[in-house]
mmCIF file of C-alpha atoms in Angstrom:
data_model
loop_
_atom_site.group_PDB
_atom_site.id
_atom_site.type_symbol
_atom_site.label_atom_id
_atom_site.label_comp_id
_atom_site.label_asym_id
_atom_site.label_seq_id
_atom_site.Cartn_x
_atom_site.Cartn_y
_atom_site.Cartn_z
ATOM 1 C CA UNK A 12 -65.417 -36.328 -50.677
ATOM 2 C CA UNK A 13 -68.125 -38.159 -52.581
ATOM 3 C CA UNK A 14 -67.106 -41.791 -53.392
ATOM 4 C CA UNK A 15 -69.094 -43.949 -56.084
ATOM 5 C CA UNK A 16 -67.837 -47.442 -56.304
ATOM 6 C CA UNK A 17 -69.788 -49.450 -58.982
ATOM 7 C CA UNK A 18 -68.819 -53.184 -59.324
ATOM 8 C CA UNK A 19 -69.378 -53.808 -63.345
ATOM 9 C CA UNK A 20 -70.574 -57.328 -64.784
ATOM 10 C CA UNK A 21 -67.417 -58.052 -65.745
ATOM 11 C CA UNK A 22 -66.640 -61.419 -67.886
ATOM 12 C CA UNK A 23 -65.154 -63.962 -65.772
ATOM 13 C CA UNK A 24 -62.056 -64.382 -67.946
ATOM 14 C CA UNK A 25 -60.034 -61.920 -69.155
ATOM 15 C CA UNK A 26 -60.421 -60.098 -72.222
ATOM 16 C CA UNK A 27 -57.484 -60.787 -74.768
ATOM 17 C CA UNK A 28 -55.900 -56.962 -75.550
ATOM 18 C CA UNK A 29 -56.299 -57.037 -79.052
ATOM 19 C CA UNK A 30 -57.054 -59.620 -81.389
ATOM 20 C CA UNK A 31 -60.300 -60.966 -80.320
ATOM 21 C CA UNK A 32 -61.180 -57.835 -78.587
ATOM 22 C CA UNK A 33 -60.870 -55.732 -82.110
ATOM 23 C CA UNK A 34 -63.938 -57.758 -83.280
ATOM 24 C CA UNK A 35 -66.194 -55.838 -80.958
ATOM 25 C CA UNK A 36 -67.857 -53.204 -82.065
ATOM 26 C CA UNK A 37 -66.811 -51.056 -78.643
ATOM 27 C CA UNK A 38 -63.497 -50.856 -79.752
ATOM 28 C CA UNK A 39 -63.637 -51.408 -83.653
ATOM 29 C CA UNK A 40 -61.195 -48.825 -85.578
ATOM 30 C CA UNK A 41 -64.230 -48.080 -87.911
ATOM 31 C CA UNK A 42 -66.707 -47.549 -84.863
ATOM 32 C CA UNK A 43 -64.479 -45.671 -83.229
ATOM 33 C CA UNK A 44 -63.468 -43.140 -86.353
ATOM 34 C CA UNK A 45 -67.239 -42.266 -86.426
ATOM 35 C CA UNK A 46 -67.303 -41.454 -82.601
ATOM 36 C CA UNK A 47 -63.458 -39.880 -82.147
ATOM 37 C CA UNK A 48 -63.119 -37.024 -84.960
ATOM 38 C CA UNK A 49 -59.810 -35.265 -85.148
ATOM 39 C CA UNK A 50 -59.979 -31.981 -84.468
ATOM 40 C CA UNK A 51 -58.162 -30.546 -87.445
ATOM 41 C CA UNK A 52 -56.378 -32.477 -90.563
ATOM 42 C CA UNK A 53 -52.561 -32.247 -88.422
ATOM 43 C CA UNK A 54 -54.055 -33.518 -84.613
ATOM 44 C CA UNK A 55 -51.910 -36.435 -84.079
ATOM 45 C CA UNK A 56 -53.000 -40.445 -83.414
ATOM 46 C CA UNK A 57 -51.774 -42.187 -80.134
ATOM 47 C CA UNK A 58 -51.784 -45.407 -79.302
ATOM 48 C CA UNK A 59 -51.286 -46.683 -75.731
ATOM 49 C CA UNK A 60 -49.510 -50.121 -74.887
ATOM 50 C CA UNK A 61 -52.502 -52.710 -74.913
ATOM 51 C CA UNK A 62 -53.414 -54.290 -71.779
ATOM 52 C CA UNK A 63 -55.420 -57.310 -70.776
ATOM 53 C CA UNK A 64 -59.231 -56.236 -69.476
ATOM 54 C CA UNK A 65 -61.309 -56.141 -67.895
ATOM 55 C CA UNK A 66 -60.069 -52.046 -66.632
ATOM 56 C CA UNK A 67 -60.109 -50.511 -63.724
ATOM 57 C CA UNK A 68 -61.050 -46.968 -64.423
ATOM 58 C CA UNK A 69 -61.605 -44.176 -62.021
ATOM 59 C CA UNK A 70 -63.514 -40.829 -62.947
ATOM 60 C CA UNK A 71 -62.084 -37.761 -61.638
ATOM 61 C CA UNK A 72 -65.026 -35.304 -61.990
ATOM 62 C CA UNK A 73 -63.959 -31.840 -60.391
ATOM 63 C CA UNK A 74 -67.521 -30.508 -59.766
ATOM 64 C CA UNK A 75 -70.863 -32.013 -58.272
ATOM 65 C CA UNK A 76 -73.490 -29.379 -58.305
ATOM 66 C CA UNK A 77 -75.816 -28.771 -61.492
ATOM 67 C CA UNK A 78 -78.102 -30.482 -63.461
ATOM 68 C CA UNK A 79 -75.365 -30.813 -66.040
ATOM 69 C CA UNK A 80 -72.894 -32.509 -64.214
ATOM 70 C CA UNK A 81 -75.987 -34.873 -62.102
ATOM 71 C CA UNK A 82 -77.495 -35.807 -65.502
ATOM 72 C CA UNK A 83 -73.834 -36.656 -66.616
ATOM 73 C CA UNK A 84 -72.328 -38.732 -63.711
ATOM 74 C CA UNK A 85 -76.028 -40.781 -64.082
ATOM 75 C CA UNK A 86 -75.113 -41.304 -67.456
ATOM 76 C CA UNK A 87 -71.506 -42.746 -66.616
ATOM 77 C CA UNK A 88 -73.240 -45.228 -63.838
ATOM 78 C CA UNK A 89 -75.706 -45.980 -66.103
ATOM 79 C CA UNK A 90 -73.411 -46.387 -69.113
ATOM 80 C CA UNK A 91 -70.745 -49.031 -67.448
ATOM 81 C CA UNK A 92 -73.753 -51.236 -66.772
ATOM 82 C CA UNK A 93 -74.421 -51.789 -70.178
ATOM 83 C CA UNK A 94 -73.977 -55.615 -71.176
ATOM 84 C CA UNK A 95 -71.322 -54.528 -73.941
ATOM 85 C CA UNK A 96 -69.151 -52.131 -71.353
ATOM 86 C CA UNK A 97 -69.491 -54.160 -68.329
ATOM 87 C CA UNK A 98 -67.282 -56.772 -69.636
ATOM 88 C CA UNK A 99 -64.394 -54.479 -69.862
ATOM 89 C CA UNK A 100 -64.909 -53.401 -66.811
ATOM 90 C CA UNK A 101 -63.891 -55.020 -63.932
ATOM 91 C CA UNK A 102 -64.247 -51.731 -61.150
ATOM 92 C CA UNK A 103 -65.582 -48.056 -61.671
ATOM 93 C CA UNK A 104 -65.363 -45.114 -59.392
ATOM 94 C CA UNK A 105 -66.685 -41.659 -59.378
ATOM 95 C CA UNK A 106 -64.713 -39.346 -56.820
ATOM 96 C CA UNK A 107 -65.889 -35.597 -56.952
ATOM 97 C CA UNK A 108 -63.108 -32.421 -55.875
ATOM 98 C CA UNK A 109 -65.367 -29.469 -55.216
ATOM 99 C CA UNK A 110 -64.102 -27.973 -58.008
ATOM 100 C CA UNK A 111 -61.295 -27.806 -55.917
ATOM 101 C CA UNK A 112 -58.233 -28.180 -58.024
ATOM 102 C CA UNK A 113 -55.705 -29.188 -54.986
ATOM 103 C CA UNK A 114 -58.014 -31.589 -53.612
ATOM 104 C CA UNK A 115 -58.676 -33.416 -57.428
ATOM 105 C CA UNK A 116 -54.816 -33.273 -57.932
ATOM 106 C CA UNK A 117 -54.786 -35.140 -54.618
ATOM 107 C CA UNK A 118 -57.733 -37.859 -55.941
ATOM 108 C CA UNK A 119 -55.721 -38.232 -59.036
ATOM 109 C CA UNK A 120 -52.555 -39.270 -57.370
ATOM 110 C CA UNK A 121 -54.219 -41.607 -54.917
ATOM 111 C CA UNK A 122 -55.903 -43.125 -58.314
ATOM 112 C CA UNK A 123 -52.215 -43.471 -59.060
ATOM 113 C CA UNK A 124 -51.806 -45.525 -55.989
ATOM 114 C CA UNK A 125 -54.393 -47.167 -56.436
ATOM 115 C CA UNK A 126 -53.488 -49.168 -59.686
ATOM 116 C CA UNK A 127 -56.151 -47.964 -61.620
ATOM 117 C CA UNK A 128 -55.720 -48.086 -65.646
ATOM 118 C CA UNK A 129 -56.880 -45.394 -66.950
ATOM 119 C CA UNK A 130 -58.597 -41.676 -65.163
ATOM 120 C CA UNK A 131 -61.383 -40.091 -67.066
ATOM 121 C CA UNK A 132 -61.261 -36.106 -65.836
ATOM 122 C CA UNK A 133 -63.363 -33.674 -66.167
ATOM 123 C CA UNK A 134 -61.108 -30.878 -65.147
ATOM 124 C CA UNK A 135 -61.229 -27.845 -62.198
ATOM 125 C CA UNK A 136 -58.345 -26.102 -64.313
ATOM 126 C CA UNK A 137 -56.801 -26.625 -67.874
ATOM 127 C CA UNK A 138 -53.418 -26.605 -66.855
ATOM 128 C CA UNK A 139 -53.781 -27.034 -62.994
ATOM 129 C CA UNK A 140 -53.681 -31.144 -63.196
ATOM 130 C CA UNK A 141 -51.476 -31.312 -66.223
ATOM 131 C CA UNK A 142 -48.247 -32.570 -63.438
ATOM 132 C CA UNK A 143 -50.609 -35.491 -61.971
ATOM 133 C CA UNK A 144 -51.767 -36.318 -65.137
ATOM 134 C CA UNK A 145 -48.128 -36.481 -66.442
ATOM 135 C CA UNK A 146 -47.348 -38.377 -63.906
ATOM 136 C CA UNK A 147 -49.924 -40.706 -64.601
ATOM 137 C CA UNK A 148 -49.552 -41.455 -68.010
ATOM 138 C CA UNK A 149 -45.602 -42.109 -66.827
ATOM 139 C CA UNK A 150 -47.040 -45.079 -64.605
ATOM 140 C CA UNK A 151 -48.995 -46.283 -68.054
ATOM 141 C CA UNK A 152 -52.161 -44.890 -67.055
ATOM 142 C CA UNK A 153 -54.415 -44.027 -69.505
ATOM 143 C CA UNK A 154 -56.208 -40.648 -68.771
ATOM 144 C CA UNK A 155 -59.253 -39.343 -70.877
ATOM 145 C CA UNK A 156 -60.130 -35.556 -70.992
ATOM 146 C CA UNK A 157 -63.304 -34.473 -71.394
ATOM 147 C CA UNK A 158 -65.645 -31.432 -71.208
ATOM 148 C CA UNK A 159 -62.950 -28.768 -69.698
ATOM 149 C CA UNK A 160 -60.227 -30.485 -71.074
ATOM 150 C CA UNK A 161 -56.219 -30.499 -70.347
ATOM 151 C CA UNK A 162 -53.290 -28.659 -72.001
ATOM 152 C CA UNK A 163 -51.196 -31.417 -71.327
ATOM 153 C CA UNK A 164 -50.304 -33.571 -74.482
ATOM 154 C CA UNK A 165 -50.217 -36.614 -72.144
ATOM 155 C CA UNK A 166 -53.428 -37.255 -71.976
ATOM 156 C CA UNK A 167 -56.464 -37.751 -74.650
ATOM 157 C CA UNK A 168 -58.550 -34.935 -74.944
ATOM 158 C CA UNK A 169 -62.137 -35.357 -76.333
ATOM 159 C CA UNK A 170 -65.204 -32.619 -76.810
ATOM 160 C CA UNK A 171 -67.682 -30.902 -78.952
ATOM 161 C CA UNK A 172 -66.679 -28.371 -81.700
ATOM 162 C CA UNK A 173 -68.916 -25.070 -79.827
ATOM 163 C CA UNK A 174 -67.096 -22.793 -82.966
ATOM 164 C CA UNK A 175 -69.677 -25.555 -84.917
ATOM 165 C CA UNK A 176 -72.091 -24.991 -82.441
ATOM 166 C CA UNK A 177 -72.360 -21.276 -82.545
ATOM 167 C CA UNK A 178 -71.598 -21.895 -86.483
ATOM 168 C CA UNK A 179 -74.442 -23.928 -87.235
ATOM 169 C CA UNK A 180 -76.912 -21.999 -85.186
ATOM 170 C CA UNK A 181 -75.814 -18.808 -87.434
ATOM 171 C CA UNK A 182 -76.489 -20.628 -90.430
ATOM 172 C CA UNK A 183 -79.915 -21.853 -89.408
ATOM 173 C CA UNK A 184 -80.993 -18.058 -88.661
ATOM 174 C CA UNK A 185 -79.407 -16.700 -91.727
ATOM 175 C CA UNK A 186 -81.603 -19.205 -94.066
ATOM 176 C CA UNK A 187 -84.444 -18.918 -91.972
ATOM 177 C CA UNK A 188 -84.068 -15.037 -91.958
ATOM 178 C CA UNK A 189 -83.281 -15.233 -95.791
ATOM 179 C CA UNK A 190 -80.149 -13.007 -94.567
ATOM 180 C CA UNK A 191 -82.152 -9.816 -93.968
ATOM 181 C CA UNK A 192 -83.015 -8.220 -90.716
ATOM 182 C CA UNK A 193 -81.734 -7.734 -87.110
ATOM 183 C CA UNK A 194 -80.515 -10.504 -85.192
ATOM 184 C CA UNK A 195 -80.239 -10.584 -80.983
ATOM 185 C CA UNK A 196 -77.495 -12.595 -80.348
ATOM 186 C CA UNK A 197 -77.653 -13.772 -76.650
ATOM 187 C CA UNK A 198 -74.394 -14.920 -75.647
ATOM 188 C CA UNK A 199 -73.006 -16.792 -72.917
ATOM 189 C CA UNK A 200 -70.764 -15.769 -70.062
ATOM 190 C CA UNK A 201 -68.256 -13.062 -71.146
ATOM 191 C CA UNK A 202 -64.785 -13.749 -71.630
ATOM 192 C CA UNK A 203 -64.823 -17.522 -71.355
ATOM 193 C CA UNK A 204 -63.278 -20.372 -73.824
ATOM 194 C CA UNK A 205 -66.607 -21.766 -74.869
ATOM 195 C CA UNK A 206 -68.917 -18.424 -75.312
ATOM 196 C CA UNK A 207 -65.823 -16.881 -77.087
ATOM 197 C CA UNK A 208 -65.828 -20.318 -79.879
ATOM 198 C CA UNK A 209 -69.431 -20.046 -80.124
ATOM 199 C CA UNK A 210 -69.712 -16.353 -80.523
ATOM 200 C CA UNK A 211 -66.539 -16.446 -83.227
ATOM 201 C CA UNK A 212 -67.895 -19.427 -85.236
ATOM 202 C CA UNK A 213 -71.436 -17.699 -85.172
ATOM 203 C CA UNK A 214 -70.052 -13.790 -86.190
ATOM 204 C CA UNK A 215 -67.931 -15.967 -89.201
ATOM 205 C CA UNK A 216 -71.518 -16.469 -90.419
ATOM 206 C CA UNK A 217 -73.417 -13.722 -89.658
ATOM 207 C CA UNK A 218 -70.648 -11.137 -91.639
ATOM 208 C CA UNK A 219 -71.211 -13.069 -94.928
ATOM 209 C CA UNK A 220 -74.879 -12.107 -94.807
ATOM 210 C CA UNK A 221 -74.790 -8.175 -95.965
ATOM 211 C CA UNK A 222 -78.421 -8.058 -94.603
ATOM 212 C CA UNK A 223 -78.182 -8.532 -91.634
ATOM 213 C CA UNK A 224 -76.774 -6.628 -88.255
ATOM 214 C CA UNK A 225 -76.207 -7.877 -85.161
ATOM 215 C CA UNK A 226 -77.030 -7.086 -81.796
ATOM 216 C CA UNK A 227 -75.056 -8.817 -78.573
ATOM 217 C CA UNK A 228 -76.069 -9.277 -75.486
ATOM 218 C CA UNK A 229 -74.868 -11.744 -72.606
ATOM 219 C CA UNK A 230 -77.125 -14.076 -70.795
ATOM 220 C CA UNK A 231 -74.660 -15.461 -68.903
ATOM 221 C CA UNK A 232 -76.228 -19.024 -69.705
ATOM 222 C CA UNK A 233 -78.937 -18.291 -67.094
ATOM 223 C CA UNK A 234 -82.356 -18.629 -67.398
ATOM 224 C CA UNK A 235 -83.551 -15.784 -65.756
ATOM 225 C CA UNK A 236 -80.603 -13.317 -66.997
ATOM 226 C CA UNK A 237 -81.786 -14.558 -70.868
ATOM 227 C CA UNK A 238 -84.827 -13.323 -70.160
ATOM 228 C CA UNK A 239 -83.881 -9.963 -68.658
ATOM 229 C CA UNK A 240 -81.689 -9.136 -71.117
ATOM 230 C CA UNK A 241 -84.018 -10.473 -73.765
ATOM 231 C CA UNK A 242 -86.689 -7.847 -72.486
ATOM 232 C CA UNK A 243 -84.917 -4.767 -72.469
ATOM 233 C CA UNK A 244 -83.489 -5.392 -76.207
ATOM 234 C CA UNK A 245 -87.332 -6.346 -77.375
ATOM 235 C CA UNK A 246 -87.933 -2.945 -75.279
ATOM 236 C CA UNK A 247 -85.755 -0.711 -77.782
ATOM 237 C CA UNK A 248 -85.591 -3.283 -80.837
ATOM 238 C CA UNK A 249 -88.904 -4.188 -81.846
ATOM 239 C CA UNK A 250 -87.494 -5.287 -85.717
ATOM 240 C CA UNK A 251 -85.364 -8.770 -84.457
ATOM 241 C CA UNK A 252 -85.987 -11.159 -87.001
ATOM 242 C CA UNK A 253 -84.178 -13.862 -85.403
ATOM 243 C CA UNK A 254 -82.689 -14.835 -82.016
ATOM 244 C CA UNK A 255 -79.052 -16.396 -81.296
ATOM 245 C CA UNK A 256 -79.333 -18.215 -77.977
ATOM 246 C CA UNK A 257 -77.409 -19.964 -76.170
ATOM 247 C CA UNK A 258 -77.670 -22.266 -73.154
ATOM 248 C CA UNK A 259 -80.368 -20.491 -70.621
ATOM 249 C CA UNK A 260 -82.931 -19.512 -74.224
ATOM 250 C CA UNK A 261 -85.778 -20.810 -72.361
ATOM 251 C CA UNK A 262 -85.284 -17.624 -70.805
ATOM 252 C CA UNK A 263 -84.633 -15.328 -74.198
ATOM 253 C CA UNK A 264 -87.916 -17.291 -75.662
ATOM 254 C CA UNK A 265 -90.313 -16.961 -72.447
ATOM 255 C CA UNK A 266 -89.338 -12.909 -72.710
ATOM 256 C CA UNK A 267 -90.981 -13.013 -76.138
ATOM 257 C CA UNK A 268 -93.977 -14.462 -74.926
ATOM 258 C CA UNK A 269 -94.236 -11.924 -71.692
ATOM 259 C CA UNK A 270 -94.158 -9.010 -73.948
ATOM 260 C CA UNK A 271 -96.168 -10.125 -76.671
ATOM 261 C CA UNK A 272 -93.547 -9.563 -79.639
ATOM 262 C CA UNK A 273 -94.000 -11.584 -82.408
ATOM 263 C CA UNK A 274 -92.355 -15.168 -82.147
ATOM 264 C CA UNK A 275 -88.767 -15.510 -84.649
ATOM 265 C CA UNK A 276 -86.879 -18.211 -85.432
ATOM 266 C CA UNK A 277 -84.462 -18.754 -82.547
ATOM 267 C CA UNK A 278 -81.577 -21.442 -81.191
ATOM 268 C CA UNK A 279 -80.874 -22.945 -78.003
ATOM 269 C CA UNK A 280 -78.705 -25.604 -76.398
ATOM 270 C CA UNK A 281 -80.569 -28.782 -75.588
ATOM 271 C CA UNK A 282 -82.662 -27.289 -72.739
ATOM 272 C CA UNK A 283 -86.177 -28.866 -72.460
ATOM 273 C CA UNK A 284 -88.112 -25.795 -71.236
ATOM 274 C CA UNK A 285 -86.838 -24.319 -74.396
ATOM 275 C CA UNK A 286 -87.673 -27.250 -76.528
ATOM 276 C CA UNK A 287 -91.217 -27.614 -74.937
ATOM 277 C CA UNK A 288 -92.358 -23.856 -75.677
ATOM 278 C CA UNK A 289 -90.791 -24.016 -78.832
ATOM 279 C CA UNK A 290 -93.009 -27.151 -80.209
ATOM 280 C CA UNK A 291 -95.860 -25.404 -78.091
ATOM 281 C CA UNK A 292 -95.848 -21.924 -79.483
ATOM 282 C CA UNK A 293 -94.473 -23.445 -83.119
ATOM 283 C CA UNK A 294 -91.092 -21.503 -82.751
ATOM 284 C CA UNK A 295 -88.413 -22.420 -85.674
ATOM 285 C CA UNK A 296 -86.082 -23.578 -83.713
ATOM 286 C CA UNK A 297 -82.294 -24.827 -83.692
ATOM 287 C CA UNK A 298 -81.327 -26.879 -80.528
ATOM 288 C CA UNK A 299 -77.653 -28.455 -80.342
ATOM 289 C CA UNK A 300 -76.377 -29.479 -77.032
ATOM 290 C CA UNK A 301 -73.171 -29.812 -74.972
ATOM 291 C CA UNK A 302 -74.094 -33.510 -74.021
ATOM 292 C CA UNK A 303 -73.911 -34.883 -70.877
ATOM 293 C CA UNK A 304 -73.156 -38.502 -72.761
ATOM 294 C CA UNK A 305 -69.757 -36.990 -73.711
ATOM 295 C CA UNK A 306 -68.655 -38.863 -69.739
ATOM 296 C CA UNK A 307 -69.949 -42.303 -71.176
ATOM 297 C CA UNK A 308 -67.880 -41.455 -74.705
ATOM 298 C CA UNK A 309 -64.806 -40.258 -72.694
ATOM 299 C CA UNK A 310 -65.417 -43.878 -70.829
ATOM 300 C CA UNK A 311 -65.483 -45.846 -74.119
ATOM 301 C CA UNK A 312 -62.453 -43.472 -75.640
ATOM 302 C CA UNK A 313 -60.398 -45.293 -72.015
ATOM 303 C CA UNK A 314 -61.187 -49.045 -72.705
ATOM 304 C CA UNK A 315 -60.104 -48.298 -76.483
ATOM 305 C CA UNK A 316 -57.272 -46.927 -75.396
ATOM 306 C CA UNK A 317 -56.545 -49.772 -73.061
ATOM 307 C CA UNK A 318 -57.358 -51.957 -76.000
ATOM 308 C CA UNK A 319 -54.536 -51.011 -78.134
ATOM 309 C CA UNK A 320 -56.499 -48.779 -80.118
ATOM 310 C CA UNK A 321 -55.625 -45.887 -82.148
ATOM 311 C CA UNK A 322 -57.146 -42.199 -81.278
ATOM 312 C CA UNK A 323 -56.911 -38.879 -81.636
ATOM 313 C CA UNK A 324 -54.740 -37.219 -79.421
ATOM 314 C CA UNK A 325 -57.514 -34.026 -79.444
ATOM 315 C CA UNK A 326 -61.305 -35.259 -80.479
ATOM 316 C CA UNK A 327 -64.751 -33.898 -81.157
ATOM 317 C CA UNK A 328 -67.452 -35.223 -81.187
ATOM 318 C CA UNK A 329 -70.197 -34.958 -83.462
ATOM 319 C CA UNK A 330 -72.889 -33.285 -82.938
ATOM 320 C CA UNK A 331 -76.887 -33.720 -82.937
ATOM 321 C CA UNK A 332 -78.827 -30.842 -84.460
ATOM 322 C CA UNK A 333 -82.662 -30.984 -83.646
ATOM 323 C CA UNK A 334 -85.267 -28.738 -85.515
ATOM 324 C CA UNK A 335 -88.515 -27.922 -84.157
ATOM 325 C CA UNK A 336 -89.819 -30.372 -86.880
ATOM 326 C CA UNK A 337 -87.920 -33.136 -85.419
ATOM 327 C CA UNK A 338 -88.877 -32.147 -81.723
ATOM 328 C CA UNK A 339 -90.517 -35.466 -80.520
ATOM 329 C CA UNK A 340 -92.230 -35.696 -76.860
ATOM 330 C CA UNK A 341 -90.657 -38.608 -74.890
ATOM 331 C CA UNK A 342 -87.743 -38.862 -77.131
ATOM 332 C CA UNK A 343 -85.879 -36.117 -77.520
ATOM 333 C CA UNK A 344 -87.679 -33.543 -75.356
ATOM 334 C CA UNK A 345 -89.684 -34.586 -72.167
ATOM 335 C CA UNK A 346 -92.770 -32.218 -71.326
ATOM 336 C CA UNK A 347 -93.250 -34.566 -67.531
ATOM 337 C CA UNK A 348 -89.562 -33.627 -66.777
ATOM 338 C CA UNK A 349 -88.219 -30.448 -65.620
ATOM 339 C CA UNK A 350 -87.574 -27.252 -67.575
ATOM 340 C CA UNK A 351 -83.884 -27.754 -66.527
ATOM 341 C CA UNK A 352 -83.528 -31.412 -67.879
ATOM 342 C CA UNK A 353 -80.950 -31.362 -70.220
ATOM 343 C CA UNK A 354 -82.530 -33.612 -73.348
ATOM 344 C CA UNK A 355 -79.220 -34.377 -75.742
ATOM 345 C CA UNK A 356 -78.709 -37.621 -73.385
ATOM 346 C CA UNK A 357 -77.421 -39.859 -76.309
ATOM 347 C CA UNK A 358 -74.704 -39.542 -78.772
ATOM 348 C CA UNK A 359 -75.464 -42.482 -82.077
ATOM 349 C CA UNK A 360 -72.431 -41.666 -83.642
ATOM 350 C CA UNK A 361 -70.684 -43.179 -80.504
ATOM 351 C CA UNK A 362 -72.900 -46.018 -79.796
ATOM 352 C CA UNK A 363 -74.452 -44.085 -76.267
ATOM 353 C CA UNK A 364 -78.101 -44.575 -75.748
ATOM 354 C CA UNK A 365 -78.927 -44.167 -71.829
ATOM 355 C CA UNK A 366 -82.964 -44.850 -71.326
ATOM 356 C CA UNK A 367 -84.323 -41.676 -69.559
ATOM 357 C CA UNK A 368 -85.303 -42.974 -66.323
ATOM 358 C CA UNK A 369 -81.577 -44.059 -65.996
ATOM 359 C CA UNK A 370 -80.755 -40.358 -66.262
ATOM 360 C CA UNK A 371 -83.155 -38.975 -64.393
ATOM 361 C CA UNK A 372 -82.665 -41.157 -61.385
ATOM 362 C CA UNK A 373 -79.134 -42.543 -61.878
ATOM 363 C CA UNK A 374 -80.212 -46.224 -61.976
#
């Protein structure tokens, strides 16, 4: 077991719960509503029994072993030694399960012990914590959800819309397409929650467009599986207009360039080998990312919480469309990092800007 203990530069005295504290922009109700957008018109508010700061907050993350989830934790370390965190703060710790649900229900309840105030969790199963984190919330713990989120109604959920996701990308190709023409639709990895959302709020688009058909395919959000599967459709189909890809398109867009086909417009998550060929081979491109930054959000969405503030009981949050055209080296894309850096590292909306370096080398 991995243990992360940061010591934040916590104010000397303690925060008041409210009052005062409202004033900051951190946990102002109008801040916050920008960040923390219901998920439909009916999800419910909550508001948690204020307590005096700074926090302890733990971060039960239930798996350690991807750029993802290395980019993200950096971004959590990074984000609670920011000048206008810190003070809330007064100790952080990372513990990591091995995705390993037993052993993160067992972290969890020895967070309990450990008179923490509020758990952010990003979760081994949906359901499989939903007793600790029940039990928890019943000791006035405040736990935060985030990326695989909970089914409990305990705890505060918060992610990013992927129906949007695969929406928006849909919507790109059909306008870019003009709604005529053959489009490869490289999906994710069958049968789960996310490529399922993405692949429904994309085929909602694509059947308004009479012109168009659709081909599927599943990349399994690999690289090299994008690019395999990529091939063998450019093998048979030499008439796609336009390419729906998911995370692991560096892989869909590199097959286009090993064969020769002529370049289409095409989508991606926020992958930076993607975004570097794109700008490179002058692709019309779509990138929207599953952010790392949603750890340092789910951080913020605790000390509001502890604040006395008012949330959604299920949020997303927004999202950060980048166009080729908008494709800018050192800021949103990074040609001296690796293909596999993940570039959506900041979320405005929510007040999250991590410097680079910081989330390269977790400084």
């Amino acid at each position: 077991m991995r243990h992360s203990i940061v010591s934040a530069l916590a104010a000397a005295t303690m925060l008041a719960a409210t009052g005062t504290a409202a004033a900051d922009s951190l946990v102002a109700p109008k801040s916050l509503a920008a960040c923390f957008v219901p998920q439909t018109a009916a999800t419910p508010m909550v508001t948690a029994k204020a307590k005096h700061g700074p926090y302890k907050i733990a971060f039960s993350n239930s798996y350690y072993g991807n750029n993802w989830r290395t980019e993200m934790l950096n971004i959590a370390r990074a984000y609670v030694k920011q000048p206008a965190v810190a003070k809330y703060i007064s100790k952080f710790e990372i513990q990591n399960a091995g995705n390993n649900v037993a052993q993160q229900v067992a972290q969890i309840r020895q967070m309990i012990l450990s008179g923490y105030n509020a758990i952010v969790v990003d979760a081994a199963s949906p359901s499989g914590l939903n007793s600790v984190i029940n039990e928890a919330v019943n000791h006035g713990i405040v736990v935060v959800a985030f990326d695989n989120t909970v089914t409990t109604d305990k705890a505060i959920n918060i992610n990013e819309d992927q129906a949007a996701m695969g929406r928006m990308w849909a919507q790109f190709l059909t306008k870019e397409t003009g709604g005529k023409g053959k489009i490869l639709m490289v999906r994710g990895l069958a049968g789960t929650t996310v490529d399922n959302d993405q692949g429904d709020g994309a085929m909602a688009v694509f059947k308004t467009a009479a012109g168009l058909t659709v081909k599927q395919v599943y990349g399994n959000w690999d690289v090299g599986v994008n690019q395999k599967v990529t091939a063998d459709a450019l093998s048979t189909s030499h008439d796609v207009a336009g390419v729906w890809g998911t995370e692991g398109a560096t892989g869909a867009l590199q097959a286009f360039l090993q064969v020769k086909a002529k370049l289409v417009p095409m989508t991606s998550e926020s992958d930076n080998g993607f975004m570097k060929l794109a700008v490179a081979h002058h692709v019309p491109a779509l990138v929207i990312g599953q952010s790392p930054a949603l750890a340092a959000a789910a951080i913020r969405a605790a000390i509001a919480a502890l604040d006395g503030q008012s949330l959604p009981r299920t949020a997303n949050i927004p999202l950060n469309p980048v166009t080729t055209a908008q494709m800018k080296a050192g800021v949103n894309y990074f040609p001296k990092l690796p293909n596999s850096f993940v570039t959506d590292i900041d979320i405005p909306q929510c007040g999250v800007k991590i410097p680079v370096g910081a989330v390269v080398h977790g400084s």
